[in-house]
mmCIF file of C-alpha atoms in Angstrom:
data_model
loop_
_atom_site.group_PDB
_atom_site.id
_atom_site.type_symbol
_atom_site.label_atom_id
_atom_site.label_comp_id
_atom_site.label_asym_id
_atom_site.label_seq_id
_atom_site.Cartn_x
_atom_site.Cartn_y
_atom_site.Cartn_z
ATOM 1 C CA MET O 272 -12.229 -1.684 -17.925
ATOM 2 C CA ASN O 273 -10.092 -0.200 -20.701
ATOM 3 C CA PHE O 274 -6.754 -0.263 -18.898
ATOM 4 C CA LYS O 275 -3.811 -2.544 -19.531
ATOM 5 C CA LEU O 276 -0.470 -3.189 -17.832
ATOM 6 C CA ASN O 277 2.440 -5.507 -18.569
ATOM 7 C CA LYS O 278 1.845 -9.251 -18.458
ATOM 8 C CA SER O 279 1.446 -10.637 -14.960
ATOM 9 C CA PHE O 280 3.534 -13.325 -13.357
ATOM 10 C CA LEU O 281 2.368 -16.837 -14.275
ATOM 11 C CA ASN O 282 -1.172 -17.227 -12.933
ATOM 12 C CA ALA O 283 -1.761 -20.749 -11.633
ATOM 13 C CA ASN O 284 -5.151 -21.684 -10.180
ATOM 14 C CA GLU O 285 -3.556 -23.016 -7.018
ATOM 15 C CA ALA O 286 -2.180 -20.658 -4.337
ATOM 16 C CA LYS O 287 0.063 -21.879 -1.519
ATOM 17 C CA TYR O 288 1.757 -18.603 -0.565
ATOM 18 C CA ILE O 289 0.970 -14.916 -0.898
ATOM 19 C CA ILE O 290 3.279 -11.880 -0.807
ATOM 20 C CA PHE O 291 1.970 -8.338 -0.275
ATOM 21 C CA PHE O 292 4.206 -5.461 -1.367
ATOM 22 C CA ASP O 293 3.775 -1.797 -0.676
ATOM 23 C CA PHE O 294 4.711 -0.112 -3.959
ATOM 24 C CA ASP O 295 6.348 3.304 -3.469
ATOM 25 C CA GLU O 296 9.809 3.054 -1.889
ATOM 26 C CA THR O 297 9.327 -0.697 -1.351
ATOM 27 C CA TYR O 298 8.893 -2.442 -4.709
ATOM 28 C CA PHE O 299 9.431 0.743 -6.726
ATOM 29 C CA PRO O 300 12.510 2.848 -5.773
ATOM 30 C CA HIS O 301 11.812 6.495 -6.608
ATOM 31 C CA ASP O 302 15.468 7.323 -7.279
ATOM 32 C CA CYS O 303 15.614 4.717 -10.089
ATOM 33 C CA THR O 304 19.427 4.625 -10.148
ATOM 34 C CA ASP O 305 21.104 2.033 -12.363
ATOM 35 C CA GLU O 306 22.024 -0.041 -9.322
ATOM 36 C CA LEU O 307 18.516 0.058 -7.828
ATOM 37 C CA LEU O 308 16.970 -0.950 -11.152
ATOM 38 C CA LYS O 309 19.489 -3.777 -11.594
ATOM 39 C CA ASN O 310 18.486 -5.074 -8.155
ATOM 40 C CA LEU O 311 14.798 -4.715 -9.037
ATOM 41 C CA ASN O 312 15.355 -6.775 -12.173
ATOM 42 C CA GLU O 313 17.057 -9.462 -10.066
ATOM 43 C CA LEU O 314 14.045 -9.444 -7.706
ATOM 44 C CA GLU O 315 11.615 -9.828 -10.609
ATOM 45 C CA GLU O 316 13.512 -12.820 -11.982
ATOM 46 C CA TYR O 317 13.590 -14.441 -8.536
ATOM 47 C CA LEU O 318 9.839 -13.864 -8.076
ATOM 48 C CA HIS O 319 9.218 -15.270 -11.563
ATOM 49 C CA LEU O 320 10.995 -18.454 -10.448
ATOM 50 C CA LEU O 321 9.173 -18.599 -7.085
ATOM 51 C CA VAL O 322 5.769 -18.206 -8.713
ATOM 52 C CA GLN O 323 6.405 -21.247 -10.892
ATOM 53 C CA LYS O 324 7.919 -23.459 -8.206
ATOM 54 C CA GLN O 325 5.957 -22.470 -5.079
ATOM 55 C CA PHE O 326 2.440 -21.600 -6.373
ATOM 56 C CA LEU O 327 2.842 -18.103 -5.043
ATOM 57 C CA LYS O 328 0.559 -15.065 -5.490
ATOM 58 C CA ILE O 329 1.971 -11.543 -5.608
ATOM 59 C CA GLY O 330 0.106 -8.312 -4.902
ATOM 60 C CA TRP O 331 0.821 -4.593 -4.674
ATOM 61 C CA VAL O 332 -1.052 -2.739 -1.924
ATOM 62 C CA THR O 333 -0.539 0.959 -2.513
ATOM 63 C CA GLY O 334 -1.795 4.490 -2.053
ATOM 64 C CA SER O 335 -1.110 5.176 -5.739
ATOM 65 C CA ASP O 336 -3.826 5.000 -8.383
ATOM 66 C CA LEU O 337 -3.598 2.906 -11.560
ATOM 67 C CA ASN O 338 -2.291 5.739 -13.748
ATOM 68 C CA GLN O 339 0.493 6.501 -11.290
ATOM 69 C CA ILE O 340 1.372 2.808 -11.070
ATOM 70 C CA ALA O 341 1.530 2.469 -14.870
ATOM 71 C CA HIS O 342 3.788 5.533 -15.123
ATOM 72 C CA LYS O 343 6.158 4.227 -12.432
ATOM 73 C CA MET O 344 6.273 0.755 -13.992
ATOM 74 C CA GLU O 345 7.373 2.336 -17.254
ATOM 75 C CA ARG O 346 9.921 4.553 -15.515
ATOM 76 C CA ALA O 347 11.538 1.590 -13.724
ATOM 77 C CA ASN O 348 11.164 -0.734 -16.719
ATOM 78 C CA ILE O 349 9.239 -3.243 -14.578
ATOM 79 C CA SER O 350 8.679 -6.413 -16.603
ATOM 80 C CA TYR O 351 5.848 -8.113 -14.719
ATOM 81 C CA SER O 352 2.584 -6.957 -13.205
ATOM 82 C CA PRO O 353 1.503 -8.657 -9.968
ATOM 83 C CA HIS O 354 -1.464 -11.033 -9.729
ATOM 84 C CA PHE O 355 -3.540 -8.329 -8.044
ATOM 85 C CA ILE O 356 -3.326 -4.625 -7.288
ATOM 86 C CA ALA O 357 -5.041 -2.977 -4.326
ATOM 87 C CA SER O 358 -4.781 0.685 -5.331
ATOM 88 C CA ASN O 359 -5.841 3.952 -3.692
ATOM 89 C CA LEU O 360 -4.831 2.722 -0.242
ATOM 90 C CA GLY O 361 -6.680 -0.547 -0.590
ATOM 91 C CA THR O 362 -10.052 0.904 -1.536
ATOM 92 C CA GLU O 363 -9.921 -0.654 -5.028
ATOM 93 C CA VAL O 364 -8.904 -4.228 -5.903
ATOM 94 C CA TYR O 365 -8.059 -5.480 -9.392
ATOM 95 C CA ASN O 366 -7.036 -8.940 -10.500
ATOM 96 C CA VAL O 367 -4.444 -8.856 -13.308
ATOM 97 C CA SER O 368 -4.654 -11.385 -16.139
ATOM 98 C CA GLU O 369 -1.541 -12.947 -17.654
ATOM 99 C CA LYS O 370 -2.017 -10.588 -20.619
ATOM 100 C CA GLY O 371 -2.075 -7.546 -18.320
ATOM 101 C CA ASP O 372 -5.822 -6.869 -18.354
ATOM 102 C CA LEU O 373 -7.195 -5.375 -15.141
ATOM 103 C CA LEU O 374 -10.351 -7.012 -13.841
ATOM 104 C CA PRO O 375 -12.168 -5.409 -10.888
ATOM 105 C CA ASN O 376 -12.525 -7.874 -8.023
ATOM 106 C CA LYS O 377 -16.296 -8.369 -7.836
ATOM 107 C CA GLU O 378 -16.313 -9.598 -4.230
ATOM 108 C CA TRP O 379 -14.530 -6.440 -3.090
ATOM 109 C CA GLU O 380 -16.787 -4.224 -5.217
ATOM 110 C CA ASN O 381 -19.870 -5.777 -3.609
ATOM 111 C CA ARG O 382 -18.386 -5.119 -0.194
ATOM 112 C CA LEU O 383 -17.783 -1.448 -1.034
ATOM 113 C CA LYS O 384 -21.347 -0.962 -2.253
ATOM 114 C CA LYS O 385 -22.514 -1.538 1.316
ATOM 115 C CA VAL O 386 -20.314 1.123 2.950
ATOM 116 C CA ASN O 387 -21.482 4.510 4.176
ATOM 117 C CA PHE O 388 -18.994 6.926 2.576
ATOM 118 C CA SER O 389 -19.553 10.173 0.698
ATOM 119 C CA SER O 390 -17.625 13.268 -0.321
ATOM 120 C CA ASP O 391 -20.175 15.372 1.595
ATOM 121 C CA THR O 392 -19.304 13.610 4.859
ATOM 122 C CA VAL O 393 -15.592 14.204 4.291
ATOM 123 C CA LYS O 394 -16.068 17.897 3.426
ATOM 124 C CA GLU O 395 -18.261 18.419 6.506
ATOM 125 C CA LEU O 396 -15.592 16.793 8.659
ATOM 126 C CA GLU O 397 -12.909 19.021 7.104
ATOM 127 C CA SER O 398 -15.004 22.113 7.921
ATOM 128 C CA GLU O 399 -15.673 20.935 11.483
ATOM 129 C CA LEU O 400 -11.970 20.393 12.141
ATOM 130 C CA TYR O 401 -11.168 23.916 10.954
ATOM 131 C CA ASN O 402 -14.099 25.821 12.474
ATOM 132 C CA VAL O 403 -14.357 24.020 15.812
ATOM 133 C CA TYR O 404 -10.801 22.825 16.489
ATOM 134 C CA ASN O 405 -8.729 25.241 14.349
ATOM 135 C CA ILE O 406 -7.124 22.285 12.544
ATOM 136 C CA GLU O 407 -6.345 22.904 8.886
ATOM 137 C CA LEU O 408 -6.106 20.056 6.390
ATOM 138 C CA VAL O 409 -4.735 20.769 2.905
ATOM 139 C CA GLU O 410 -6.112 18.714 0.021
ATOM 140 C CA GLN O 411 -3.580 16.664 -1.924
ATOM 141 C CA THR O 412 -4.833 18.027 -5.216
ATOM 142 C CA GLN O 413 -1.950 16.510 -7.199
ATOM 143 C CA LEU O 414 -3.591 13.115 -6.677
ATOM 144 C CA GLY O 415 -7.144 14.208 -7.256
ATOM 145 C CA GLN O 416 -9.754 12.915 -4.851
ATOM 146 C CA LYS O 417 -11.111 9.457 -5.572
ATOM 147 C CA GLY O 418 -14.532 8.003 -4.826
ATOM 148 C CA TYR O 419 -13.428 5.996 -1.806
ATOM 149 C CA LYS O 420 -10.268 7.838 -0.747
ATOM 150 C CA TRP O 421 -9.767 11.488 0.132
ATOM 151 C CA ASN O 422 -6.180 12.640 0.675
ATOM 152 C CA TYR O 423 -5.001 15.565 2.781
ATOM 153 C CA TYR O 424 -1.785 16.912 4.264
ATOM 154 C CA TYR O 425 -1.525 18.060 7.850
ATOM 155 C CA PHE O 426 1.480 20.353 8.274
ATOM 156 C CA GLU O 427 3.246 20.081 11.605
ATOM 157 C CA LYS O 428 3.412 23.255 13.726
ATOM 158 C CA SER O 429 4.947 21.815 16.899
ATOM 159 C CA LYS O 430 5.259 18.271 18.202
ATOM 160 C CA THR O 431 2.835 18.851 21.100
ATOM 161 C CA LYS O 432 0.169 20.533 18.956
ATOM 162 C CA SER O 433 0.534 17.905 16.234
ATOM 163 C CA GLN O 434 0.033 15.016 18.663
ATOM 164 C CA TYR O 435 -3.108 16.708 19.993
ATOM 165 C CA ASP O 436 -4.452 17.613 16.544
ATOM 166 C CA LEU O 437 -3.910 14.143 15.072
ATOM 167 C CA LYS O 438 -5.788 12.550 17.990
ATOM 168 C CA ILE O 439 -8.676 14.965 17.395
ATOM 169 C CA ILE O 440 -8.702 14.161 13.655
ATOM 170 C CA SER O 441 -8.857 10.414 14.385
ATOM 171 C CA HIS O 442 -11.599 10.899 16.978
ATOM 172 C CA VAL O 443 -13.784 13.078 14.738
ATOM 173 C CA ALA O 444 -13.350 10.625 11.841
ATOM 174 C CA LYS O 445 -14.489 7.778 14.095
ATOM 175 C CA LEU O 446 -17.535 9.772 15.241
ATOM 176 C CA ASN O 447 -18.449 10.321 11.579
ATOM 177 C CA GLY O 448 -18.129 6.626 10.719
ATOM 178 C CA LEU O 449 -15.027 7.071 8.554
ATOM 179 C CA GLY O 450 -11.861 5.017 8.356
ATOM 180 C CA ILE O 451 -8.629 6.966 8.541
ATOM 181 C CA ASN O 452 -4.948 6.537 7.764
ATOM 182 C CA ILE O 453 -2.393 8.916 9.276
ATOM 183 C CA ASN O 454 1.339 8.637 8.792
ATOM 184 C CA ARG O 455 4.332 10.910 8.498
ATOM 185 C CA CYS O 456 5.085 11.841 4.889
ATOM 186 C CA ASN O 457 8.146 10.474 3.137
ATOM 187 C CA PRO O 458 9.860 13.174 1.017
ATOM 188 C CA LYS O 459 11.678 10.401 -0.906
ATOM 189 C CA ALA O 460 8.285 9.387 -2.304
ATOM 190 C CA GLY O 461 7.567 12.954 -3.452
ATOM 191 C CA ASP O 462 5.792 14.237 -0.330
ATOM 192 C CA PRO O 463 6.509 17.587 1.388
ATOM 193 C CA LYS O 464 8.722 17.760 4.483
ATOM 194 C CA GLY O 465 7.196 18.316 7.906
ATOM 195 C CA ALA O 466 3.801 16.926 6.936
ATOM 196 C CA PHE O 467 1.529 13.992 7.658
ATOM 197 C CA ASP O 468 -0.644 12.095 5.207
ATOM 198 C CA VAL O 469 -4.268 12.122 6.372
ATOM 199 C CA ASP O 470 -6.434 9.816 4.255
ATOM 200 C CA PHE O 471 -10.160 9.318 4.799
ATOM 201 C CA ILE O 472 -11.466 5.965 3.573
ATOM 202 C CA PRO O 473 -14.517 3.787 4.269
ATOM 203 C CA LEU O 474 -14.490 1.738 7.452
ATOM 204 C CA ASN O 475 -13.106 -1.780 7.001
ATOM 205 C CA THR O 476 -10.945 -0.847 4.014
ATOM 206 C CA GLY O 477 -7.235 -0.033 3.862
ATOM 207 C CA LYS O 478 -4.099 -2.151 3.772
ATOM 208 C CA LYS O 479 -4.850 -4.368 6.772
ATOM 209 C CA GLU O 480 -8.342 -5.196 5.502
ATOM 210 C CA ILE O 481 -6.986 -5.929 2.013
ATOM 211 C CA VAL O 482 -4.552 -8.450 3.470
ATOM 212 C CA LYS O 483 -7.315 -10.209 5.400
ATOM 213 C CA PHE O 484 -9.586 -10.195 2.338
ATOM 214 C CA MET O 485 -6.984 -11.521 -0.125
ATOM 215 C CA ILE O 486 -5.793 -14.271 2.241
ATOM 216 C CA LYS O 487 -9.384 -15.475 2.425
ATOM 217 C CA TYR O 488 -9.937 -14.916 -1.324
ATOM 218 C CA TYR O 489 -6.990 -17.137 -2.274
ATOM 219 C CA GLN O 490 -7.522 -19.482 0.717
ATOM 220 C CA VAL O 491 -3.872 -19.317 1.738
ATOM 221 C CA PRO O 492 -2.958 -20.392 5.300
ATOM 222 C CA LEU O 493 -1.747 -17.546 7.540
ATOM 223 C CA ALA O 494 1.547 -19.417 8.035
ATOM 224 C CA ASN O 495 2.317 -18.817 4.333
ATOM 225 C CA THR O 496 1.742 -15.051 4.224
ATOM 226 C CA ILE O 497 4.507 -12.476 3.694
ATOM 227 C CA ALA O 498 4.551 -8.672 3.400
ATOM 228 C CA PHE O 499 7.042 -5.856 2.856
ATOM 229 C CA GLY O 500 6.752 -2.112 3.452
ATOM 230 C CA ASP O 501 8.663 1.056 4.245
ATOM 231 C CA SER O 502 6.363 3.531 6.004
ATOM 232 C CA GLY O 503 3.985 3.985 8.910
ATOM 233 C CA ASN O 504 0.919 3.144 6.834
ATOM 234 C CA ASP O 505 2.388 -0.314 6.097
ATOM 235 C CA VAL O 506 2.807 -1.415 9.702
ATOM 236 C CA GLU O 507 -0.709 -2.799 10.250
ATOM 237 C CA MET O 508 -0.355 -4.789 7.023
ATOM 238 C CA LEU O 509 2.980 -6.206 8.205
ATOM 239 C CA LYS O 510 1.521 -7.201 11.565
ATOM 240 C CA THR O 511 -1.402 -9.024 9.905
ATOM 241 C CA VAL O 512 0.775 -11.563 8.056
ATOM 242 C CA GLN O 513 3.077 -14.285 9.378
ATOM 243 C CA TYR O 514 6.265 -12.714 7.987
ATOM 244 C CA GLY O 515 6.039 -8.919 7.841
ATOM 245 C CA TYR O 516 9.187 -6.890 7.207
ATOM 246 C CA LEU O 517 10.132 -3.253 6.912
ATOM 247 C CA LEU O 518 12.995 -2.667 4.511
ATOM 248 C CA GLY O 519 16.270 -1.109 5.637
ATOM 249 C CA ASN O 520 15.296 2.111 3.830
ATOM 250 C CA ALA O 521 12.077 2.437 5.879
ATOM 251 C CA THR O 522 11.180 5.696 7.625
ATOM 252 C CA GLU O 523 12.229 6.209 11.241
ATOM 253 C CA GLU O 524 8.550 6.487 12.172
ATOM 254 C CA ALA O 525 7.889 3.002 10.788
ATOM 255 C CA LYS O 526 10.975 1.496 12.448
ATOM 256 C CA GLY O 527 9.689 2.782 15.779
ATOM 257 C CA LEU O 528 6.443 0.836 15.262
ATOM 258 C CA HIS O 529 7.706 -2.532 13.952
ATOM 259 C CA ASP O 530 10.675 -4.679 14.961
ATOM 260 C CA ASN O 531 11.316 -6.803 11.855
ATOM 261 C CA VAL O 532 13.622 -4.718 9.653
ATOM 262 C CA THR O 533 15.883 -6.007 6.879
ATOM 263 C CA ILE O 534 19.560 -5.089 6.790
ATOM 264 C CA SER O 535 19.521 -4.302 3.065
ATOM 265 C CA HIS O 536 17.436 -1.673 1.286
ATOM 266 C CA TYR O 537 14.743 -1.912 -1.414
ATOM 267 C CA SER O 538 14.912 -5.044 -3.630
ATOM 268 C CA LEU O 539 17.963 -6.425 -1.829
ATOM 269 C CA GLY O 540 16.085 -6.277 1.482
ATOM 270 C CA ILE O 541 13.210 -8.233 -0.053
ATOM 271 C CA LEU O 542 15.594 -10.820 -1.508
ATOM 272 C CA GLU O 543 17.338 -11.078 1.866
ATOM 273 C CA VAL O 544 14.111 -12.360 3.430
ATOM 274 C CA LEU O 545 12.788 -14.440 0.535
ATOM 275 C CA LYS O 546 16.023 -16.383 0.121
ATOM 276 C CA LYS O 547 15.798 -17.393 3.795
ATOM 277 C CA LEU O 548 12.143 -18.401 3.486
ATOM 278 C CA PHE O 549 12.680 -20.206 0.167
ATOM 279 C CA PRO O 550 16.276 -21.510 0.223
ATOM 280 C CA ASN O 551 15.569 -23.980 -2.588
ATOM 281 C CA PRO O 552 12.971 -22.356 -4.880
#
């Protein structure tokens, strides 16, 4: 694959711990103020130390694609790539070499080859929702649809109708053998107000499944697994690890679904937890 990022953190063969980060508004702060970027730099240096001392693996699990990630890394002047990236909402997995080369994870690719997922199925479902249930989904064309992830917005009309519509969307997706992610949009991450993300993905993919897969891939004990996020689509990931935390800047929707929330925001919230877990790195 002809795609290259910054050098990764030191890549030891052994793995004792693993940390999963959501990217947008967790690892990467969209505002990119001087203070936020200074804190991000401090986090990177701390992770660099942890990786060397604790045999720790770092991964980004994100809805963004590789081009978006590369652009945001440049914007925030991020020094290190993680050891792996699960992009497009955990439908693609890449290992990152120390030189920054992206290598598709063959085990995950083989798993995806067996799934029943097609653009035709998604388009038929979209039509059924509109024609039968009068539910309109709007394609997120700014992202472009990917092979294993189709993104839509659902715009809220009223709370009662939205609750009903979202249940119908989930039910119809299940009947069609599709995985689905629904969460309230976060305008801070560039989404519109008053909307929900509706993402159709293959069954047994997504953030939770990535966590389970990578824990097994690196053979790390569950007791040594950590994750950080900020939105509703991170909650399942956080509940799958031993230490799962929302950051203080998380959405209200997410905070209503998960109890572990840091006091501090963004990088400082991450450091708040890691310095308790690793007091002597």
